[in-house]
CSV table of C-alpha atoms in Angstrom, one decimal:
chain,number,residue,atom,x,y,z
A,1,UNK,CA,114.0,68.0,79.3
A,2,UNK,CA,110.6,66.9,78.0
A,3,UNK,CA,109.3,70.6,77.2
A,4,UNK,CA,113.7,71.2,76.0
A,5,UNK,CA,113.2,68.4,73.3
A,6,UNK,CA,109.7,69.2,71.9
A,7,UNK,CA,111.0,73.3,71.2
A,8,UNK,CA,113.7,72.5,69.0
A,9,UNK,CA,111.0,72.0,65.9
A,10,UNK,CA,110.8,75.5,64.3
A,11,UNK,CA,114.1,76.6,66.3
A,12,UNK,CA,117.1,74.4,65.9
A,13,UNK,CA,115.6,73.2,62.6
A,14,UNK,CA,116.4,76.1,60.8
A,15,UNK,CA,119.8,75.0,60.4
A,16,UNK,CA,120.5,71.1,60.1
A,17,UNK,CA,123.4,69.0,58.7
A,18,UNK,CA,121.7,65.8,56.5
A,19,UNK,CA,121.7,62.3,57.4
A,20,UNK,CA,124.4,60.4,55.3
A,21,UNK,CA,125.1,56.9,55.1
A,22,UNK,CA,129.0,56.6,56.0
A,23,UNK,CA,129.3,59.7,57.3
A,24,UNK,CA,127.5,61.0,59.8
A,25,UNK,CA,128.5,58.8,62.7
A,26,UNK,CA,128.7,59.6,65.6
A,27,UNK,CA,132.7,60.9,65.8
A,28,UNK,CA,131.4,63.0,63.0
A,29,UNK,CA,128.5,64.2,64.6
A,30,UNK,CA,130.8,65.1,67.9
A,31,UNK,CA,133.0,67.1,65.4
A,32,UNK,CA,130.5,68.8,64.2
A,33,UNK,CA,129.0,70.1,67.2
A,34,UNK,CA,131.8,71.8,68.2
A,35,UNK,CA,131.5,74.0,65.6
A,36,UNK,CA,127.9,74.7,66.1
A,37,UNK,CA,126.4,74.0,69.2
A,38,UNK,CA,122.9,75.0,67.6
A,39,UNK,CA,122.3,73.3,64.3
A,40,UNK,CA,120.6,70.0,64.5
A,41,UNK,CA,122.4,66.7,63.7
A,42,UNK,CA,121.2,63.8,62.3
A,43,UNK,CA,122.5,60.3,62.3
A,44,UNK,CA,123.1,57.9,59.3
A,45,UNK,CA,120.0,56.0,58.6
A,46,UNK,CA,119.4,53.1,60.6
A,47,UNK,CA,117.4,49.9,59.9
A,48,UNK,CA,114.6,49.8,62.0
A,49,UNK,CA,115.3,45.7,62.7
A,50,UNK,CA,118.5,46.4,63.5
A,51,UNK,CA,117.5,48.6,66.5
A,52,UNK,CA,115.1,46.1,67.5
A,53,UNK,CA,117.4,43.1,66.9
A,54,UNK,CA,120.7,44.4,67.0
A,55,UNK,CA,123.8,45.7,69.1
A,56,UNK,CA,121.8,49.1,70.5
A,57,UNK,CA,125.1,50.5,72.0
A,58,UNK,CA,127.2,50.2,69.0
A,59,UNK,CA,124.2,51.6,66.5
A,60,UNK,CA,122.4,54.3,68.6
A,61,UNK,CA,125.1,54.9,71.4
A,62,UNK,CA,126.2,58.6,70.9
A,63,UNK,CA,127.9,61.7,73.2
A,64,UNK,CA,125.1,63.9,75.2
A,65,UNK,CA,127.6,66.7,73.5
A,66,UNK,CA,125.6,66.2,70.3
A,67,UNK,CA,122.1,67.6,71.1
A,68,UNK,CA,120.3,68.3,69.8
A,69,UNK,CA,120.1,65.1,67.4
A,70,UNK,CA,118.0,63.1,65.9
A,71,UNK,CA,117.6,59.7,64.5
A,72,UNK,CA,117.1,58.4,61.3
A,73,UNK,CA,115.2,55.2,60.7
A,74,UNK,CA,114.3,53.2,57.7
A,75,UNK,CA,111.6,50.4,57.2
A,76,UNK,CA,108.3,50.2,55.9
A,77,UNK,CA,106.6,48.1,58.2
A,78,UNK,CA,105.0,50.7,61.0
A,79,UNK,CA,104.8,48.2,64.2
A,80,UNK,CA,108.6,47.7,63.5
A,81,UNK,CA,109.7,51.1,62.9
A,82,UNK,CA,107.3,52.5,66.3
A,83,UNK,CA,109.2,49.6,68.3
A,84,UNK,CA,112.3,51.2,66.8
A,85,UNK,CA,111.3,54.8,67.7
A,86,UNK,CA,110.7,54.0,71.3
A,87,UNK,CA,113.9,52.6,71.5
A,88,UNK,CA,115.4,55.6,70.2
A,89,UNK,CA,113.1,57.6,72.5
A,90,UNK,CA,114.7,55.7,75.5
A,91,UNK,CA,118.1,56.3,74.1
A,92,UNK,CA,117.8,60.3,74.2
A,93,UNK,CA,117.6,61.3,70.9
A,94,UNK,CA,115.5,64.6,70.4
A,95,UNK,CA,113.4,63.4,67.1
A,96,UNK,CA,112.8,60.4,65.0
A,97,UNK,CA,112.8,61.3,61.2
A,98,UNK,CA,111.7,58.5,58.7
A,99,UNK,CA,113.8,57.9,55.4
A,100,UNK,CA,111.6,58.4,52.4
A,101,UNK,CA,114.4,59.4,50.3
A,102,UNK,CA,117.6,57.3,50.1
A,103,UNK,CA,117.4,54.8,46.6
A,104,UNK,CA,120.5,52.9,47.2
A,105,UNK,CA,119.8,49.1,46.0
A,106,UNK,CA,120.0,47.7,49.6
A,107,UNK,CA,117.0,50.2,50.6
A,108,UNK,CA,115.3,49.1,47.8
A,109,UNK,CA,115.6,45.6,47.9
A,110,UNK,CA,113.6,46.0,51.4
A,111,UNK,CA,111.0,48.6,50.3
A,112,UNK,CA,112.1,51.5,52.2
A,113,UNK,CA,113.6,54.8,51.8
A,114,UNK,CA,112.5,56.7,48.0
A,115,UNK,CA,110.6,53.6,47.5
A,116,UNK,CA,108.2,54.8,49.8
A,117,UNK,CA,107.6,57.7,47.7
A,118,UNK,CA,104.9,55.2,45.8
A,119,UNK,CA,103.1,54.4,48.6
A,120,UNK,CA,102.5,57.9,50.9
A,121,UNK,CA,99.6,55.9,52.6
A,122,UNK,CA,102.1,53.8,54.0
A,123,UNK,CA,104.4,56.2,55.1
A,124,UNK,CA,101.6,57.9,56.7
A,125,UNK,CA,100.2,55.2,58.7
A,126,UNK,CA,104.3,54.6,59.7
A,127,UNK,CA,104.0,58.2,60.7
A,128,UNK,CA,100.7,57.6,63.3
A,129,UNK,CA,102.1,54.5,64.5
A,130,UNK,CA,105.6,55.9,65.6
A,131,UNK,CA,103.5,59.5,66.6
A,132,UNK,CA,101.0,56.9,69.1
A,133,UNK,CA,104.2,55.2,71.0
A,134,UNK,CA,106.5,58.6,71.5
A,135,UNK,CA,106.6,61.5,73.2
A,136,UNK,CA,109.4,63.4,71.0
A,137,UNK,CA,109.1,64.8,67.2
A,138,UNK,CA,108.5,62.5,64.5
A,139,UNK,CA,109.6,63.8,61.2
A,140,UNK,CA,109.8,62.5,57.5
A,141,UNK,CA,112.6,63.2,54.8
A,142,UNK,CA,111.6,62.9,51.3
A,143,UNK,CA,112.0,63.3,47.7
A,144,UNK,CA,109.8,65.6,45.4
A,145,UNK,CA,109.1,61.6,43.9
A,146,UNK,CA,110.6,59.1,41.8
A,147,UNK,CA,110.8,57.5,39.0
A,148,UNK,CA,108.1,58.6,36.7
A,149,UNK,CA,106.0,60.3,38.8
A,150,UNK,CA,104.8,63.8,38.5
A,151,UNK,CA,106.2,65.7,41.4
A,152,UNK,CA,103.1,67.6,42.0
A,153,UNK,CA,100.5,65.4,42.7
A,154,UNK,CA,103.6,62.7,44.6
A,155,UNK,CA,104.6,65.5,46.5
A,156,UNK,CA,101.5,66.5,47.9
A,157,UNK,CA,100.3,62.9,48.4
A,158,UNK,CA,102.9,62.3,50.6
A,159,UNK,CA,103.1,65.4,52.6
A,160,UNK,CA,99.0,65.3,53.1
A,161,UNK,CA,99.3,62.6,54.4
A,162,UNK,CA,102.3,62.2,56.9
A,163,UNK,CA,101.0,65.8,58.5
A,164,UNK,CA,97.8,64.2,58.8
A,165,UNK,CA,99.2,61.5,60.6
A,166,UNK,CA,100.6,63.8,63.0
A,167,UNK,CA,104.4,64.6,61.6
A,168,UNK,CA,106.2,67.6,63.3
A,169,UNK,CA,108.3,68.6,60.1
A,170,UNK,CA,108.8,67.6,56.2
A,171,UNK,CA,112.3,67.5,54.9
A,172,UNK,CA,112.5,67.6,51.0
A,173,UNK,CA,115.4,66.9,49.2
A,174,UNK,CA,114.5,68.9,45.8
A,175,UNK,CA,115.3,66.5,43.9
A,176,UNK,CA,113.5,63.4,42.1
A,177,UNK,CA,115.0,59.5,42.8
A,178,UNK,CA,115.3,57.3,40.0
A,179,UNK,CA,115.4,53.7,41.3
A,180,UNK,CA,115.5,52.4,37.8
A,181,UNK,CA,119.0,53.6,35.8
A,182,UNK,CA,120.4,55.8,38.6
A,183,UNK,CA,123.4,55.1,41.2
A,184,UNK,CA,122.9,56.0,44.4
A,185,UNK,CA,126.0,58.5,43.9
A,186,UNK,CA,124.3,59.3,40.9
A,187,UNK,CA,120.9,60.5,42.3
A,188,UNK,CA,122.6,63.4,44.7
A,189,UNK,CA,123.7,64.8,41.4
A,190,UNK,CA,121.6,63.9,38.0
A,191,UNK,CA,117.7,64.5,38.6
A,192,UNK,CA,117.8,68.4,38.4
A,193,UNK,CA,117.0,70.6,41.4
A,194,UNK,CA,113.9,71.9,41.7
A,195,UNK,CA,113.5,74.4,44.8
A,196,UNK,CA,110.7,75.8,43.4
A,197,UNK,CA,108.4,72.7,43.7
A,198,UNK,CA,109.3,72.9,47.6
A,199,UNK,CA,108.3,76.5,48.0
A,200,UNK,CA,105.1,75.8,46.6
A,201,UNK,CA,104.3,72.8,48.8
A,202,UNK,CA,105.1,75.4,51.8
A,203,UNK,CA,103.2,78.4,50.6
A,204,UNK,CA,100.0,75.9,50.7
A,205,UNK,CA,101.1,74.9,53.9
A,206,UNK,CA,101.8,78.1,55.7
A,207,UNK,CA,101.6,76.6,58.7
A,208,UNK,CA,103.6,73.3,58.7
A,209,UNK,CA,107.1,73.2,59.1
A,210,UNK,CA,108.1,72.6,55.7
A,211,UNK,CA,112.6,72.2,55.4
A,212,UNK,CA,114.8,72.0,52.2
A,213,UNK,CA,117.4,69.9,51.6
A,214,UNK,CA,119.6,69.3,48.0
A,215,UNK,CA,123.0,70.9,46.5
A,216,UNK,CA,123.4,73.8,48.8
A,217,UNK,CA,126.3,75.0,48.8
A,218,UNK,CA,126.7,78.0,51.4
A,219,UNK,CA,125.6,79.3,54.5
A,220,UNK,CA,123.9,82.3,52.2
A,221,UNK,CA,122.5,80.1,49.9
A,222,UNK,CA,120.8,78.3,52.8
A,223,UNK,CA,119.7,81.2,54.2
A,224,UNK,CA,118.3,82.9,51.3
A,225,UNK,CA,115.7,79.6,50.8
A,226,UNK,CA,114.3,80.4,54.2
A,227,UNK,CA,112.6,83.6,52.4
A,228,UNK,CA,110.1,80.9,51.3
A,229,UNK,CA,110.4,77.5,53.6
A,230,UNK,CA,111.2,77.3,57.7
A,231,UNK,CA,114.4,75.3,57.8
A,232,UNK,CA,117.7,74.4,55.0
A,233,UNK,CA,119.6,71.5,55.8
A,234,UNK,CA,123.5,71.1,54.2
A,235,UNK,CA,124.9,67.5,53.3
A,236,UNK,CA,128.1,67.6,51.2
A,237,UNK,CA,128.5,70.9,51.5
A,238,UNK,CA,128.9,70.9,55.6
A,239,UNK,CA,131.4,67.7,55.1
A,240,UNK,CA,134.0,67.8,52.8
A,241,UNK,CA,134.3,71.9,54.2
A,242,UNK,CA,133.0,71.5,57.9
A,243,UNK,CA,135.0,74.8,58.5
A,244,UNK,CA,131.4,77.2,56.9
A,245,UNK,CA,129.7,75.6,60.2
A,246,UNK,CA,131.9,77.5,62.6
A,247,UNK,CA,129.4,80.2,61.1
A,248,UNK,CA,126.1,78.6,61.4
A,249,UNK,CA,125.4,80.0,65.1
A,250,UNK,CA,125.4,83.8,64.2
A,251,UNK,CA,124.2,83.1,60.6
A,252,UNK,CA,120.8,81.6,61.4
A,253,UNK,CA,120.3,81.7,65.6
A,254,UNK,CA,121.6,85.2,66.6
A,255,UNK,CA,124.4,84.7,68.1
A,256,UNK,CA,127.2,87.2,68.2
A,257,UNK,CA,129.8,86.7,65.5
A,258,UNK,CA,133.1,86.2,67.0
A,259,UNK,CA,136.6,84.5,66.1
A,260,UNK,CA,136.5,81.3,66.1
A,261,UNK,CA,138.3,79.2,69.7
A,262,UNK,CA,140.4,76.6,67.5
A,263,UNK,CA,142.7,75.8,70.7
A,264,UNK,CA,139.5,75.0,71.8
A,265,UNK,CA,138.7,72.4,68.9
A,266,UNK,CA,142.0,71.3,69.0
A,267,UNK,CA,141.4,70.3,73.0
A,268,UNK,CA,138.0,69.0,72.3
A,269,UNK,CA,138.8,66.7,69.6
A,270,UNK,CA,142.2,65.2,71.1
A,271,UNK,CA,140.1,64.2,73.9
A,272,UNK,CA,137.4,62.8,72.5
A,273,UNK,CA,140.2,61.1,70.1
A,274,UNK,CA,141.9,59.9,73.7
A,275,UNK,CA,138.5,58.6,74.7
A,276,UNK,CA,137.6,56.8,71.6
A,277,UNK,CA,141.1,55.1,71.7
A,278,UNK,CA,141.0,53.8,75.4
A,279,UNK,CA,137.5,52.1,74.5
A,280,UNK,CA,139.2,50.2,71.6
A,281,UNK,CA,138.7,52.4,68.9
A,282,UNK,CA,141.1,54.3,66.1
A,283,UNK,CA,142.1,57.7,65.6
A,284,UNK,CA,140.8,57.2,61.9
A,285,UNK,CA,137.4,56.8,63.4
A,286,UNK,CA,137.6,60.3,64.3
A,287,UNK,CA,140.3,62.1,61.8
A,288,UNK,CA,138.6,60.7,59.1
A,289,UNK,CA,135.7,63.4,59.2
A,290,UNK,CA,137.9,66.5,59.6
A,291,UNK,CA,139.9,66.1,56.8
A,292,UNK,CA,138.2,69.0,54.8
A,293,UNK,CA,138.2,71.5,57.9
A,294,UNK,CA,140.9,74.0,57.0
A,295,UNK,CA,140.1,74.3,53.1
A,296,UNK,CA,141.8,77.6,52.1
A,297,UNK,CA,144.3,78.5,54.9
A,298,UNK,CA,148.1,77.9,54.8
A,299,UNK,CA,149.2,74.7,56.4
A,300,UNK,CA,145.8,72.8,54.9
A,301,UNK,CA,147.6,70.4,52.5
A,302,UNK,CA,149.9,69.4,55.4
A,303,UNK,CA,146.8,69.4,57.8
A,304,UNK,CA,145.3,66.9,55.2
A,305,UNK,CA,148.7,64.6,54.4
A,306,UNK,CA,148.9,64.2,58.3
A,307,UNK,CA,145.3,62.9,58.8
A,308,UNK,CA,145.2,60.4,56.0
A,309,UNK,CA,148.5,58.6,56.5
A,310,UNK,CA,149.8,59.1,60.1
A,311,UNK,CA,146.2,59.4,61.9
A,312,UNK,CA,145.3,56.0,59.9
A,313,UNK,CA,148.4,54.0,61.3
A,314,UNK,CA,147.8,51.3,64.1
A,315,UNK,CA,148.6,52.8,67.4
A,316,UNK,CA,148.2,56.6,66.4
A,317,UNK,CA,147.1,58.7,69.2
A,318,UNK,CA,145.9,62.4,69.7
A,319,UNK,CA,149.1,63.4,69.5
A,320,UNK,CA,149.0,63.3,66.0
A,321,UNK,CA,145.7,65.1,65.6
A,322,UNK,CA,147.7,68.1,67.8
A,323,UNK,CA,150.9,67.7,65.2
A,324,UNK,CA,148.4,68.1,62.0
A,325,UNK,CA,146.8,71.1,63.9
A,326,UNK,CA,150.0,72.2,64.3
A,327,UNK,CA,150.6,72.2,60.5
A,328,UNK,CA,147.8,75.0,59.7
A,329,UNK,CA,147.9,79.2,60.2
A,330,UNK,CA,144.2,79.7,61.7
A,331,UNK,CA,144.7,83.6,61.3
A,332,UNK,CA,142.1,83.8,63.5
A,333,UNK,CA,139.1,84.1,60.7
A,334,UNK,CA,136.8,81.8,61.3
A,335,UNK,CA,135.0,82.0,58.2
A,336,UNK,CA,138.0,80.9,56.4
A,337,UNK,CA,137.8,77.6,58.1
């Protein structure tokens, strides 16, 4: 297991799906590994006190289906956030990555996430303490800076420093943060992209595993930016149409293209739903992330009116999730998904 974990930097990270508050739970994540059993997941960003101090099932708790998968933390204070890590460690996860890149207000208003951006020293001794107490990857996800900084010099501040300190990969969202005048919504779309400022931090860092991350939109777009970094990782994208995953597999690991097994997804998901449902929980939980699956194929609308009235209703069971399934014509393409 040991030598398992530590291989998937530079193999599984060539494809990943972000972390997003909200969304990437873990019903989500379970969803999407059955449509790629190679690309690596990510959880929503959690709160380093909360791990330490908090409900660990409910927050970290997650289905060994999901490897590989790592998780997210945020916090600036680096005793905390190492405590965190080897919790996380205990807990199975394959890789702790460190938010240097969300600017919602409540991440601000405890110095973590973009804010970090101004203080890569910081980061970097967060970095060596999490590196010093676990055995697994430690990663960082970043902006190319914030606010008014120039992205050249805060770029290369902060990525000098956390591989110094011993990090396995850099994720860069290609975009800036601006904590001052910008809503959180606002920042995944405003601040223009700039790729090109993340190729040049990897082609002075041939040798560091150097990912991208920002408004890609297709399994070819990501594929054509690893001509000049080592990983592309899809957020809104890989969501609202989960369906392009079913292609990730053969796109970026070699695997033979084939149809895609939706009676298979259909089984898999009613009993996960089943499961859920017996430990207290709602089909919503679950439904809730596959709204977007079937975008394009007949039956879709009715897929989609099925999920968000019936699926939400107290008492639904997987029965319902069948019946919306039952609403779509796969065809049998995948890639139409």
């Amino acid at each position: 297991m040991e030598k398992e974990r530590k291989s998937h930097i530079g193999v599984s990270q060539r494809f990943a799906i972000a972390p997003m508050m909200d969304w990437t739970d873990r019903h989500c994540r379970f969803f999407h590994r059955q449509l790629t059993a190679r690309a690596l997941l990510y959880t929503e960003m959690v709160v380093a006190d909360a791990v330490i101090q908090g409900v660990r099932d409910r927050l970290l708790g997650f289905d060994q289906a999901e490897h590989p998968v790592a998780l997210q933390l945020g916090g600036s204070d680096p005793a905390k956030l190492a405590e965190a890590a080897r919790i996380g460690e205990a807990f199975g996860y394959d890789e702790i990555n460190l938010n240097v890149g969300c600017p919602s207000d409540r991440v601000q208003s405890g110095t973590f996430g973009a804010c970090l951006m101004k203080v890569p020293d910081l980061v970097a001794e967060s970095v060596a303490a999490m590196k010093a107490t676990v055995k697994i990857p430690v990663t960082v996800k970043c902006r190319i800076g914030v606010d008014e900084q120039d992205p050249e010099p805060a770029l290369d501040a902060l990525a000098n420093g956390v591989f110094e300190a011993g990090a396995d990969a850099l994720w860069v969202h290609a975009r800036k943060a601006w904590l001052e005048g910008l809503s959180p919504k606002e920042n995944r779309d405003i601040p223009p992209l700039d790729y090109n400022r993340v190729y040049r931090l990897k082609a002075g860092k041939p040798n560091k595993f150097i990912g991208i991350n920002g408004g890609i939109q297709s399994l070819d777009e990501a594929r054509g930016h690893l001509d000049h970094v080592d990983g592309a990782m899809l957020g809104r994208s890989a969501y609202h149409t989960p369906g392009i995953l079913a292609g990730v597999d053969a796109a970026f690991y070699g695997t033979e293209p084939a149809a895609f097994d939706f009676a298979a997804l259909i089984d898999a998901m009613a009993d996960y739903a089943a499961r859920h449902i017996e430990q207290g929980g709602r089909l919503g939980h679950v439904t809730r992330h596959m709204v977007g699956l079937f975008h394009g194929l007949p039956g879709a609308r009715r897929y989609r009116q099925i999920l968000s009235t019936d699926a939400t209703r107290p008492g639904a069971g997987p029965d319902v999730l069948k019946t919306a399934f039952a609403a779509v014509e796969f065809g049998g393409a995948a890639e139409a998904a």
